[in-house]
Short mmCIF file of C-alpha atoms in Angstrom, two decimals:
data_model
loop_
_atom_site.label_atom_id
_atom_site.label_comp_id
_atom_site.label_asym_id
_atom_site.label_seq_id
_atom_site.Cartn_x
_atom_site.Cartn_y
_atom_site.Cartn_z
CA MET W 270 47.00 9.16 1.64
CA HIS W 271 44.09 7.78 3.61
CA PRO W 272 40.55 8.06 2.33
CA GLU W 273 38.29 10.33 4.33
CA PRO W 274 35.93 8.58 6.71
CA THR W 275 32.22 8.48 6.06
CA THR W 276 30.29 10.97 8.16
CA ILE W 277 26.61 10.77 8.99
CA GLN W 278 25.04 13.89 10.39
CA LEU W 279 21.55 14.23 11.84
CA LEU W 280 19.92 17.42 10.58
CA GLY W 281 16.94 17.00 12.88
CA HIS W 282 13.87 14.76 12.84
CA ALA W 283 14.42 12.26 9.99
CA THR W 284 16.81 14.28 7.85
CA PHE W 285 20.31 12.86 7.51
CA LYS W 286 23.33 14.05 5.61
CA ILE W 287 25.95 11.51 4.59
CA THR W 288 29.33 12.58 3.30
CA THR W 289 30.93 9.65 1.53
CA PRO W 290 34.62 8.74 1.40
CA GLU W 291 34.53 10.24 -2.10
CA LYS W 292 33.19 13.54 -0.67
CA LYS W 293 29.77 13.11 -2.22
CA VAL W 294 26.86 14.53 -0.23
CA ILE W 295 23.73 12.44 0.23
CA LEU W 296 20.63 13.98 1.78
CA VAL W 297 17.99 11.59 3.14
CA ASP W 298 14.39 12.71 3.77
CA PRO W 299 15.17 16.40 3.39
CA TRP W 300 13.23 18.71 5.70
CA LEU W 301 15.15 21.97 5.96
CA PHE W 302 12.50 24.67 5.75
CA ASN W 303 10.85 25.38 9.13
CA ASN W 304 12.25 22.17 10.61
CA PRO W 305 12.30 23.05 14.32
CA TYR W 306 14.86 20.33 15.04
CA ILE W 307 17.55 21.40 12.59
CA PRO W 308 20.81 22.55 14.19
CA GLN W 309 21.46 26.25 13.66
CA GLY W 310 23.53 26.98 10.58
CA LEU W 311 22.59 23.76 8.78
CA GLU W 312 19.35 25.02 7.22
CA GLN W 313 21.17 25.66 3.97
CA GLN W 314 22.50 22.69 2.05
CA PRO W 315 23.59 24.19 -1.27
CA VAL W 316 25.57 21.16 -2.41
CA VAL W 317 23.76 17.85 -2.65
CA ASP W 318 24.78 15.04 -5.01
CA LEU W 319 22.10 12.49 -4.17
CA MET W 320 18.71 12.91 -2.56
CA LEU W 321 16.68 10.02 -1.16
CA VAL W 322 13.02 10.49 -0.22
CA THR W 323 11.13 7.75 1.67
CA HIS W 324 7.67 9.31 1.39
CA GLY W 325 5.74 12.45 0.64
CA HIS W 326 4.85 13.71 4.11
CA GLU W 327 6.19 17.21 4.55
CA ASP W 328 8.55 16.23 7.37
CA HIS W 329 10.37 13.93 4.94
CA MET W 330 9.88 15.72 1.63
CA ASP W 331 10.32 19.44 2.20
CA ILE W 332 7.47 21.57 0.86
CA ARG W 333 10.17 23.76 -0.70
CA LEU W 334 12.05 20.79 -2.10
CA LYS W 335 12.07 22.18 -5.63
CA GLU W 336 14.10 25.21 -4.49
CA LEU W 337 16.57 22.90 -2.78
CA ILE W 338 16.81 20.74 -5.89
CA ASP W 339 17.30 23.76 -8.14
CA GLN W 340 20.38 24.76 -6.14
CA SER W 341 22.46 21.71 -7.00
CA SER W 342 20.44 19.46 -9.34
CA PRO W 343 21.10 16.27 -7.39
CA THR W 344 20.25 12.78 -8.51
CA ILE W 345 16.92 11.96 -6.84
CA ILE W 346 15.51 8.59 -5.82
CA ALA W 347 11.93 8.42 -4.57
CA ASN W 348 9.04 6.03 -5.09
CA ASN W 349 7.15 6.61 -8.32
CA ILE W 350 4.24 8.42 -6.68
CA CYS W 351 6.52 11.02 -5.07
CA ARG W 352 8.57 11.17 -8.26
CA ARG W 353 5.50 11.96 -10.36
CA PHE W 354 4.39 14.58 -7.84
CA LEU W 355 7.77 16.31 -8.01
CA ILE W 356 7.80 16.16 -11.81
CA GLU W 357 4.36 17.78 -11.84
CA GLN W 358 5.84 20.47 -9.56
CA GLY W 359 8.41 21.22 -12.23
CA VAL W 360 11.40 19.16 -11.18
CA ASP W 361 13.38 17.95 -14.20
CA GLU W 362 12.47 14.33 -14.91
CA SER W 363 16.06 13.54 -15.91
CA LEU W 364 17.25 14.05 -12.34
CA PHE W 365 15.40 10.94 -11.17
CA GLU W 366 16.66 7.40 -11.09
CA PRO W 367 13.39 5.43 -11.17
CA MET W 368 13.34 2.68 -8.58
CA ASN W 369 10.82 0.43 -6.90
CA LEU W 370 10.85 -1.88 -3.89
CA GLY W 371 13.73 -4.34 -4.06
CA GLY W 372 15.58 -2.36 -6.71
CA SER W 373 19.28 -1.53 -6.32
CA LEU W 374 21.38 0.98 -8.23
CA PRO W 375 25.00 2.10 -8.08
CA VAL W 376 25.02 5.90 -8.10
CA HIS W 377 27.61 8.47 -6.97
CA ASP W 378 29.94 5.75 -5.59
CA VAL W 379 27.26 4.22 -3.38
CA THR W 380 24.67 1.51 -3.93
CA VAL W 381 21.11 2.47 -3.08
CA THR W 382 18.43 -0.15 -2.49
CA MET W 383 14.75 0.67 -1.99
CA VAL W 384 13.20 -1.53 0.69
CA ASN W 385 9.78 -2.11 2.14
CA ALA W 386 8.11 0.00 4.82
CA PHE W 387 4.58 0.20 6.19
CA HIS W 388 3.22 3.70 6.56
CA HIS W 389 0.23 5.39 4.96
CA ALA W 390 1.54 8.45 3.16
CA HIS W 391 0.35 11.16 0.82
CA VAL W 392 1.31 14.65 -0.30
CA TYR W 393 -0.05 17.84 1.24
CA LEU W 394 -0.73 20.10 -1.71
CA THR W 395 -2.30 22.72 0.50
CA GLU W 396 -3.30 22.70 4.14
CA LYS W 397 -6.72 21.42 3.11
CA THR W 398 -6.01 19.22 0.11
CA VAL W 399 -4.12 15.98 0.15
CA THR W 400 -3.48 13.67 -2.71
CA PHE W 401 -0.90 11.27 -4.20
CA PRO W 402 -1.62 8.61 -1.57
CA HIS W 403 1.11 5.98 -1.39
CA ALA W 404 2.95 3.64 0.90
CA ALA W 405 6.29 4.78 2.27
CA ASN W 406 9.52 2.89 1.65
CA GLY W 407 12.92 2.60 3.26
CA PHE W 408 16.44 2.68 1.82
CA VAL W 409 19.69 0.83 2.30
CA VAL W 410 22.79 2.80 1.33
CA ARG W 411 26.06 0.92 0.94
CA LEU W 412 29.19 3.08 0.85
CA SER W 413 32.58 2.25 -0.63
CA ASP W 414 34.13 1.71 2.81
CA GLY W 415 31.57 -0.96 3.65
CA THR W 416 29.43 1.27 5.83
CA THR W 417 25.87 0.21 5.09
CA VAL W 418 23.04 2.29 6.49
CA TYR W 419 19.43 1.10 6.69
CA PHE W 420 17.01 4.03 6.74
CA ALA W 421 13.69 2.52 7.80
CA GLY W 422 11.85 5.76 7.08
CA ASP W 423 8.49 5.88 8.84
CA THR W 424 7.18 2.39 9.43
CA CYS W 425 5.83 0.04 12.03
CA VAL W 426 8.17 -2.76 12.98
CA PHE W 427 7.81 -5.71 10.58
CA GLY W 428 9.19 -9.23 10.32
CA ASP W 429 10.92 -8.67 6.99
CA MET W 430 13.38 -6.30 8.70
CA GLN W 431 15.06 -9.66 9.30
CA LEU W 432 15.18 -10.20 5.53
CA ILE W 433 16.71 -6.74 5.07
CA ARG W 434 19.39 -7.67 7.58
CA GLU W 435 20.07 -10.94 5.80
CA LEU W 436 20.13 -9.51 2.27
CA TYR W 437 21.89 -6.19 2.79
CA GLN W 438 23.70 -6.64 6.11
CA PRO W 439 23.41 -3.05 7.31
CA THR W 440 26.04 -1.91 9.79
CA ILE W 441 23.89 1.01 10.98
CA ALA W 442 20.09 1.14 11.28
CA VAL W 443 18.17 4.41 11.48
CA LEU W 444 14.79 3.55 12.99
CA PRO W 445 11.76 5.76 13.71
CA ILE W 446 11.04 6.05 17.43
CA GLY W 447 8.68 9.02 17.59
CA GLY W 448 4.93 8.76 17.89
CA ALA W 449 4.09 11.32 15.23
CA PRO W 450 1.58 10.25 12.58
CA MET R 259 -18.58 -2.50 44.07
CA HIS R 260 -17.36 -4.54 41.14
CA PRO R 261 -16.50 -2.94 37.84
CA GLU R 262 -18.80 -3.78 34.96
CA PRO R 263 -17.49 -6.40 32.57
CA THR R 264 -16.40 -5.48 29.08
CA THR R 265 -19.02 -6.35 26.48
CA ILE R 266 -18.34 -6.85 22.78
CA GLN R 267 -21.37 -6.88 20.54
CA LEU R 268 -21.46 -7.78 16.86
CA LEU R 269 -23.63 -5.32 14.96
CA GLY R 270 -23.45 -7.32 11.75
CA HIS R 271 -20.74 -7.82 9.12
CA ALA R 272 -17.58 -6.14 10.52
CA THR R 273 -19.21 -3.64 12.85
CA PHE R 274 -18.48 -4.16 16.55
CA LYS R 275 -19.56 -2.23 19.61
CA ILE R 276 -17.41 -2.44 22.71
CA THR R 277 -18.67 -1.16 26.05
CA THR R 278 -15.69 -0.73 28.36
CA PRO R 279 -15.56 -1.28 32.12
CA GLU R 280 -15.76 2.53 32.35
CA LYS R 281 -18.99 2.50 30.29
CA LYS R 282 -17.36 4.09 27.28
CA VAL R 283 -18.74 3.04 23.89
CA ILE R 284 -16.33 2.13 21.08
CA LEU R 285 -17.63 1.54 17.58
CA VAL R 286 -15.37 -0.35 15.17
CA ASP R 287 -15.89 -0.21 11.39
CA PRO R 288 -19.30 1.42 11.62
CA TRP R 289 -21.82 0.29 9.01
CA LEU R 290 -25.28 1.04 10.32
CA PHE R 291 -27.17 2.45 7.34
CA ASN R 292 -28.62 -0.26 5.08
CA ASN R 293 -26.46 -2.93 6.74
CA PRO R 294 -28.52 -6.06 6.03
CA TYR R 295 -26.79 -7.94 8.84
CA ILE R 296 -27.49 -5.52 11.69
CA PRO R 297 -29.77 -6.88 14.44
CA GLN R 298 -33.10 -5.11 14.58
CA GLY R 299 -33.17 -2.17 16.95
CA LEU R 300 -29.42 -1.59 16.83
CA GLU R 301 -29.37 0.61 13.71
CA GLN R 302 -29.21 3.70 15.91
CA GLN R 303 -26.11 4.28 17.97
CA PRO R 304 -26.60 7.79 19.30
CA VAL R 305 -23.85 7.57 21.92
CA VAL R 306 -20.34 6.76 20.72
CA ASP R 307 -17.17 7.85 22.53
CA LEU R 308 -14.57 6.39 20.20
CA MET R 309 -14.80 5.35 16.58
CA LEU R 310 -12.21 3.18 14.81
CA VAL R 311 -12.20 2.82 11.04
CA THR R 312 -9.96 0.24 9.33
CA HIS R 313 -10.57 1.39 5.76
CA GLY R 314 -12.83 3.40 3.51
CA HIS R 315 -14.97 0.71 1.87
CA GLU R 316 -18.62 1.45 2.58
CA ASP R 317 -19.16 -1.75 4.57
CA HIS R 318 -16.57 -0.48 7.10
CA MET R 319 -17.01 3.27 6.86
CA ASP R 320 -20.71 4.06 6.60
CA ILE R 321 -21.62 6.32 3.69
CA ARG R 322 -23.64 8.33 6.22
CA LEU R 323 -20.82 8.39 8.75
CA LYS R 324 -20.92 12.16 9.10
CA GLU R 325 -24.50 12.02 10.42
CA LEU R 326 -23.47 9.38 12.94
CA ILE R 327 -20.47 11.45 14.00
CA ASP R 328 -22.58 14.58 14.34
CA GLN R 329 -24.82 12.81 16.87
CA SER R 330 -22.16 12.30 19.51
CA SER R 331 -18.88 13.85 18.28
CA PRO R 332 -16.74 10.83 19.12
CA THR R 333 -12.98 10.67 19.03
CA ILE R 334 -12.11 9.13 15.64
CA ILE R 335 -9.07 7.10 14.65
CA ALA R 336 -8.61 6.21 11.00
CA ASN R 337 -5.66 6.08 8.64
CA ASN R 338 -4.70 9.45 7.21
CA ILE R 339 -6.33 8.86 3.83
CA CYS R 340 -9.72 8.09 5.38
CA ARG R 341 -9.21 10.93 7.85
CA ARG R 342 -8.57 13.44 5.07
CA PHE R 343 -11.61 12.15 3.19
CA LEU R 344 -13.84 12.64 6.21
CA ILE R 345 -12.42 16.11 6.87
CA GLU R 346 -13.20 17.03 3.26
CA GLN R 347 -16.74 15.76 3.91
CA GLY R 348 -17.06 18.27 6.72
CA VAL R 349 -16.12 16.28 9.80
CA ASP R 350 -14.40 18.47 12.40
CA GLU R 351 -10.64 17.88 12.21
CA SER R 352 -10.32 18.21 15.99
CA LEU R 353 -12.23 14.95 16.51
CA PHE R 354 -9.40 12.92 15.02
CA GLU R 355 -6.43 11.44 16.78
CA PRO R 356 -3.95 11.10 13.92
CA MET R 357 -2.28 7.71 13.92
CA ASN R 358 -0.27 5.56 11.56
CA LEU R 359 0.83 1.92 11.47
CA GLY R 360 2.57 0.94 14.69
CA GLY R 361 1.27 3.95 16.59
CA SER R 362 -0.37 3.55 20.01
CA LEU R 363 -2.46 6.04 21.96
CA PRO R 364 -4.29 5.99 25.28
CA VAL R 365 -7.79 7.39 24.71
CA HIS R 366 -11.06 7.01 26.65
CA ASP R 367 -9.50 4.55 29.14
CA VAL R 368 -8.28 2.18 26.40
CA THR R 369 -5.08 1.95 24.41
CA VAL R 370 -5.52 1.83 20.65
CA THR R 371 -2.76 0.58 18.36
CA MET R 372 -2.95 0.74 14.57
CA VAL R 373 -1.51 -2.39 12.98
CA ASN R 374 -0.77 -3.63 9.51
CA ALA R 375 -3.29 -5.21 7.14
CA PHE R 376 -3.20 -6.09 3.45
CA HIS R 377 -6.27 -5.05 1.51
CA HIS R 378 -6.67 -2.68 -1.42
CA ALA R 379 -9.14 -0.01 -0.36
CA HIS R 380 -10.59 3.26 -1.58
CA VAL R 381 -13.61 5.47 -1.03
CA TYR R 382 -16.76 5.33 -3.10
CA LEU R 383 -17.72 8.94 -3.67
CA THR R 384 -20.57 7.97 -5.94
CA GLU R 385 -21.57 4.70 -7.49
CA LYS R 386 -19.36 5.52 -10.46
CA THR R 387 -16.47 7.43 -8.92
CA VAL R 388 -13.90 6.03 -6.56
CA THR R 389 -10.92 7.81 -5.12
CA PHE R 390 -8.73 8.07 -2.03
CA PRO R 391 -7.04 4.73 -2.70
CA HIS R 392 -5.25 3.36 0.34
CA ALA R 393 -4.24 0.21 2.14
CA ALA R 394 -6.43 -0.94 5.00
CA ASN R 395 -5.14 -1.34 8.55
CA GLY R 396 -6.11 -3.27 11.65
CA PHE R 397 -6.42 -2.22 15.29
CA VAL R 398 -5.54 -3.63 18.68
CA VAL R 399 -7.68 -2.30 21.53
CA ARG R 400 -6.48 -2.92 25.09
CA LEU R 401 -9.06 -2.32 27.81
CA SER R 402 -8.50 -1.57 31.49
CA ASP R 403 -9.48 -5.09 32.54
CA GLY R 404 -6.80 -6.60 30.34
CA THR R 405 -9.15 -7.62 27.54
CA THR R 406 -7.18 -7.00 24.36
CA VAL R 407 -8.99 -7.29 21.05
CA TYR R 408 -7.23 -7.56 17.69
CA PHE R 409 -9.45 -6.35 14.87
CA ALA R 410 -7.74 -7.57 11.70
CA GLY R 411 -10.10 -5.55 9.50
CA ASP R 412 -10.12 -6.84 5.96
CA THR R 413 -6.84 -8.52 5.14
CA CYS R 414 -5.27 -11.66 3.77
CA VAL R 415 -3.49 -13.78 6.35
CA PHE R 416 0.10 -12.60 6.84
CA GLY R 417 3.13 -13.75 8.77
CA ASP R 418 3.38 -10.61 10.91
CA MET R 419 0.13 -11.55 12.66
CA GLN R 420 2.66 -13.49 14.74
CA LEU R 421 4.41 -10.20 15.52
CA ILE R 422 1.07 -8.66 16.54
CA ARG R 423 0.53 -11.57 18.92
CA GLU R 424 4.01 -11.17 20.38
CA LEU R 425 3.88 -7.38 20.76
CA TYR R 426 0.28 -6.82 21.87
CA GLN R 427 -0.80 -10.23 23.18
CA PRO R 428 -4.45 -10.01 22.13
CA THR R 429 -6.87 -12.14 24.13
CA ILE R 430 -9.51 -11.98 21.38
CA ALA R 431 -8.96 -11.88 17.61
CA VAL R 432 -11.63 -10.71 15.18
CA LEU R 433 -10.67 -12.11 11.79
CA PRO R 434 -12.33 -11.72 8.38
CA ILE R 435 -13.70 -15.00 7.06
CA GLY R 436 -15.99 -13.86 4.28
CA GLY R 437 -15.11 -13.88 0.64
CA ALA R 438 -16.39 -10.42 -0.19
CA PRO R 439 -13.99 -8.10 -2.03
CA MET G 221 -8.67 -40.23 -24.67
CA HIS G 222 -6.11 -38.29 -22.70
CA PRO G 223 -6.72 -34.73 -21.59
CA GLU G 224 -4.55 -32.13 -23.24
CA PRO G 225 -1.60 -30.96 -21.19
CA THR G 226 -1.47 -27.48 -19.70
CA THR G 227 0.74 -25.14 -21.71
CA ILE G 228 2.32 -21.97 -20.39
CA GLN G 229 3.71 -19.62 -23.00
CA LEU G 230 5.80 -16.52 -22.37
CA LEU G 231 4.62 -13.66 -24.57
CA GLY G 232 7.50 -11.43 -23.56
CA HIS G 233 8.30 -9.43 -20.44
CA ALA G 234 5.64 -10.39 -17.84
CA THR G 235 2.87 -11.50 -20.19
CA PHE G 236 1.97 -15.18 -19.99
CA LYS G 237 -0.62 -17.24 -21.81
CA ILE G 238 -1.90 -20.38 -20.17
CA THR G 239 -3.96 -22.90 -22.10
CA THR G 240 -5.73 -25.17 -19.65
CA PRO G 241 -6.52 -28.87 -20.05
CA GLU G 242 -10.06 -27.68 -20.83
CA LYS G 243 -8.70 -25.47 -23.67
CA LYS G 244 -9.47 -22.26 -21.86
CA VAL G 245 -7.07 -19.38 -22.50
CA ILE G 246 -5.77 -17.32 -19.58
CA LEU G 247 -3.78 -14.16 -20.21
CA VAL G 248 -1.69 -12.82 -17.32
CA ASP G 249 -0.44 -9.21 -17.26
CA PRO G 250 -1.32 -8.53 -20.88
CA TRP G 251 1.10 -6.29 -22.74
CA LEU G 252 0.67 -6.90 -26.45
CA PHE G 253 0.75 -3.46 -28.03
CA ASN G 254 4.29 -2.21 -28.67
CA ASN G 255 5.75 -4.91 -26.42
CA PRO G 256 9.29 -5.22 -27.82
CA TYR G 257 9.73 -8.66 -26.28
CA ILE G 258 6.68 -10.35 -27.79
CA PRO G 259 7.46 -13.20 -30.23
CA GLN G 260 6.46 -12.37 -33.78
CA GLY G 261 2.96 -13.52 -34.65
CA LEU G 262 1.71 -13.53 -31.09
CA GLU G 263 0.72 -9.85 -30.90
CA GLN G 264 -2.88 -10.78 -31.59
CA GLN G 265 -4.73 -12.78 -28.97
CA PRO G 266 -8.31 -12.70 -30.20
CA VAL G 267 -9.56 -15.44 -27.88
CA VAL G 268 -9.11 -14.95 -24.16
CA ASP G 269 -11.35 -16.52 -21.51
CA LEU G 270 -9.74 -15.13 -18.37
CA MET G 271 -7.51 -12.11 -17.88
CA LEU G 272 -5.46 -11.51 -14.75
CA VAL G 273 -3.84 -8.13 -14.08
CA THR G 274 -1.36 -7.67 -11.22
CA HIS G 275 -1.07 -3.89 -11.43
CA GLY G 276 -1.71 -0.86 -13.58
CA HIS G 277 1.73 -0.13 -15.01
CA GLU G 278 1.56 -0.18 -18.77
CA ASP G 279 3.93 -3.13 -19.12
CA HIS G 280 1.40 -5.26 -17.21
CA MET G 281 -1.90 -3.64 -18.19
CA ASP G 282 -1.78 -2.79 -21.88
CA ILE G 283 -2.70 0.80 -22.65
CA ARG G 284 -4.98 -0.63 -25.35
CA LEU G 285 -6.46 -3.21 -23.01
CA LYS G 286 -10.04 -2.17 -23.74
CA GLU G 287 -9.62 -3.12 -27.42
CA LEU G 288 -8.25 -6.50 -26.40
CA ILE G 289 -11.13 -7.00 -23.96
CA ASP G 290 -13.69 -6.01 -26.57
CA GLN G 291 -12.46 -8.79 -28.87
CA SER G 292 -13.44 -11.68 -26.61
CA SER G 293 -15.11 -10.26 -23.45
CA PRO G 294 -13.03 -12.33 -21.03
CA THR G 295 -13.62 -12.63 -17.32
CA ILE G 296 -11.23 -10.13 -15.71
CA ILE G 297 -9.64 -10.22 -12.27
CA ALA G 298 -7.67 -7.19 -11.10
CA ASN G 299 -7.37 -5.31 -7.84
CA ASN G 300 -10.18 -2.87 -7.22
CA ILE G 301 -8.14 0.21 -8.17
CA CYS G 302 -7.29 -1.20 -11.60
CA ARG G 303 -10.83 -2.51 -11.92
CA ARG G 304 -12.33 0.91 -11.27
CA PHE G 305 -9.90 2.48 -13.73
CA LEU G 306 -10.91 0.03 -16.46
CA ILE G 307 -14.62 0.55 -15.73
CA GLU G 308 -14.09 4.30 -16.06
CA GLN G 309 -12.43 3.55 -19.41
CA GLY G 310 -15.62 1.89 -20.56
CA VAL G 311 -15.02 -1.78 -19.82
CA ASP G 312 -18.26 -3.54 -18.88
CA GLU G 313 -18.41 -3.92 -15.10
CA SER G 314 -20.05 -7.33 -15.42
CA LEU G 315 -16.85 -8.82 -16.87
CA PHE G 316 -15.04 -8.44 -13.56
CA GLU G 317 -14.88 -10.89 -10.70
CA PRO G 318 -14.12 -8.57 -7.78
CA MET G 319 -11.33 -9.94 -5.63
CA ASN G 320 -8.98 -8.70 -2.96
CA LEU G 321 -5.82 -10.03 -1.31
CA GLY G 322 -6.35 -13.54 0.05
CA GLY G 323 -9.49 -14.10 -1.99
CA SER G 324 -9.95 -17.25 -4.09
CA LEU G 325 -12.46 -17.99 -6.80
CA PRO G 326 -13.18 -20.92 -9.11
CA VAL G 327 -13.56 -19.56 -12.62
CA HIS G 328 -13.20 -21.20 -16.06
CA ASP G 329 -12.10 -24.53 -14.55
CA VAL G 330 -9.24 -22.97 -12.56
CA THR G 331 -9.00 -21.49 -9.10
CA VAL G 332 -7.53 -18.01 -8.92
CA THR G 333 -6.16 -16.58 -5.68
CA MET G 334 -5.00 -13.00 -5.29
CA VAL G 335 -1.87 -12.77 -3.16
CA ASN G 336 0.29 -10.07 -1.68
CA ALA G 337 3.06 -8.20 -3.51
CA PHE G 338 5.10 -5.13 -2.72
CA HIS G 339 5.41 -2.65 -5.57
CA HIS G 340 4.31 0.96 -5.87
CA ALA G 341 2.00 1.16 -8.86
CA HIS G 342 -0.30 3.59 -10.59
CA VAL G 343 -1.92 4.17 -13.97
CA TYR G 344 -0.44 6.35 -16.69
CA LEU G 345 -3.37 8.27 -18.10
CA THR G 346 -1.14 10.29 -20.34
CA GLU G 347 2.60 10.64 -20.57
CA LYS G 348 2.42 13.47 -18.07
CA THR G 349 -0.45 12.47 -15.80
CA VAL G 350 -0.48 9.54 -13.44
CA THR G 351 -3.21 8.58 -11.06
CA PHE G 352 -4.95 5.59 -9.47
CA PRO G 353 -2.00 4.86 -7.19
CA HIS G 354 -2.12 1.38 -5.70
CA ALA G 355 -0.06 -1.53 -4.52
CA ALA G 356 0.49 -4.40 -6.92
CA ASN G 357 -0.60 -7.95 -6.16
CA GLY G 358 0.30 -11.44 -7.27
CA PHE G 359 -1.82 -14.41 -8.32
CA VAL G 360 -1.86 -18.14 -7.78
CA VAL G 361 -3.61 -20.12 -10.51
CA ARG G 362 -4.49 -23.75 -9.80
CA LEU G 363 -5.42 -25.83 -12.84
CA SER G 364 -7.48 -29.01 -12.98
CA ASP G 365 -4.39 -31.18 -13.57
CA GLY G 366 -2.80 -29.93 -10.36
CA THR G 367 -0.44 -27.49 -12.05
CA THR G 368 -0.34 -24.48 -9.73
CA VAL G 369 1.41 -21.35 -10.93
CA TYR G 370 2.45 -18.50 -8.66
CA PHE G 371 2.73 -15.22 -10.56
CA ALA G 372 4.58 -12.89 -8.20
CA GLY G 373 3.95 -9.91 -10.47
CA ASP G 374 6.33 -7.07 -9.73
CA THR G 375 7.50 -7.21 -6.14
CA CYS G 376 10.53 -7.24 -3.92
CA VAL G 377 11.24 -10.56 -2.24
CA PHE G 378 9.25 -10.91 1.00
CA GLY G 379 9.04 -13.40 3.83
CA ASP G 380 5.39 -14.27 3.24
CA MET G 381 6.33 -15.92 -0.05
CA GLN G 382 6.90 -18.79 2.39
CA LEU G 383 3.24 -18.50 3.46
CA ILE G 384 2.16 -18.57 -0.20
CA ARG G 385 4.15 -21.76 -0.63
CA GLU G 386 2.58 -23.30 2.45
CA LEU G 387 -1.01 -22.28 1.67
CA TYR G 388 -1.16 -22.79 -2.09
CA GLN G 389 1.75 -25.13 -2.82
CA PRO G 390 2.63 -23.76 -6.23
CA THR G 391 4.40 -26.15 -8.58
CA ILE G 392 5.72 -23.31 -10.76
CA ALA G 393 6.78 -19.83 -9.64
CA VAL G 394 7.07 -16.90 -12.06
CA LEU G 395 9.31 -14.36 -10.35
CA PRO G 396 10.44 -10.89 -11.50
CA ILE G 397 14.16 -10.71 -12.11
CA GLY G 398 14.52 -7.49 -14.10
CA GLY G 399 15.60 -4.22 -12.64
CA ALA G 400 12.97 -2.07 -14.30
CA PRO G 401 11.00 0.25 -12.04
#
């Protein structure tokens, strides 16, 4: 019996869904609600094992993220500012694996590393109020079949992308190319 | 008829006024009120087309900035933390061109790029209260005559200044040399 | 008469005590209260001349820091977010030497330089409330006998560590190796 191949599916904008050889579902930068780029029929993602959030802007951290989390109680990895925001929103603290830049953790048959990024971020509490300012981060996800995906998140290009290549040897890089702020 | 040359005028400390070949006025890091370094007679700048703010410290973002903005309703580019602060202070949201690190935008006959910088910043709401913590940024401004000015803002030296040189090829660099915090 | 040698003592986790050739005591990232790693008998540090704080997490900036400061009124160097937090907690503003990334200052017979680091940080006000988000920093401390210590603080590895080596030529580097967030 052959293992299933890894699949990586673009759900529009910066949202990616990875299905691992072990059939685990990883959702990166979830934006499902009112995402105009999401392919029809994929707006619902009831089963998520691992959720990775690069920063708190609403096109990377869905404003209805708590509802999505409540559906399947995934493990969540986000920088500590976004993590605290979500906890204050009522998300169960035990779902989080705390991590900071340079940290690596084996979880759900993959290894997740949080890497640097350069992007001013914050959380929109309401249309008029912003808070929880923070810097964004990226992620490197290494799967059991050797597939290693670098999610740059939102960032300008920076020289230490070379260091990420050297240290984690990604086989696939997901880079931001849009001009949105 | 020859085009007018670009002029770059130091208004004291980190405040610069660029007059473009098209006679547009760009003000960078405006500190006009109580700036002890400003040349006499230049404290008033009633006509500004474009305003660039690298961070929210009061020697780069005038504490009376709203009054200055109200005089001429310039286009404003600032990182999203400073932008949200100014909007909360009553500045019209439509004046802003949202931009983040690595972003470039043609505006008023120049191209503005927001680049990385390393400096802990925040906004002084009162003498005793600070908030809106953020990282500073720099700017590269390319004019129609090819003059390209890199404003480093407040930052330590960093290796990716080399990347800024490679990507944007500034002809003039404005670098911080003071020791102020 | 020979000068006394510099001593560098690990007080557990990231807390270091330097005694300079001039007998001045420097405390770096003080965590004395409830620090499970601190050697017995060293929990009290009644005499401190200079205190350096890399970021506001409670394992680097003791939650009882004000009590420790009140004992000996040391000179304090911390980034401006941590500084403002401590001032709001009642620490005398005059104890601080304001400094930002790339800044250097001679103080108590040593030269302190604040250098870059990459680590999402904030201050725990209570178990449930976090605020004062900021980026961490590192320090380079040059002593009169030439000993030069680079305290990386909490950070991922980054290419500009090479720049720190070139500019400040540390003889000793204190690097984070734990996986804690």
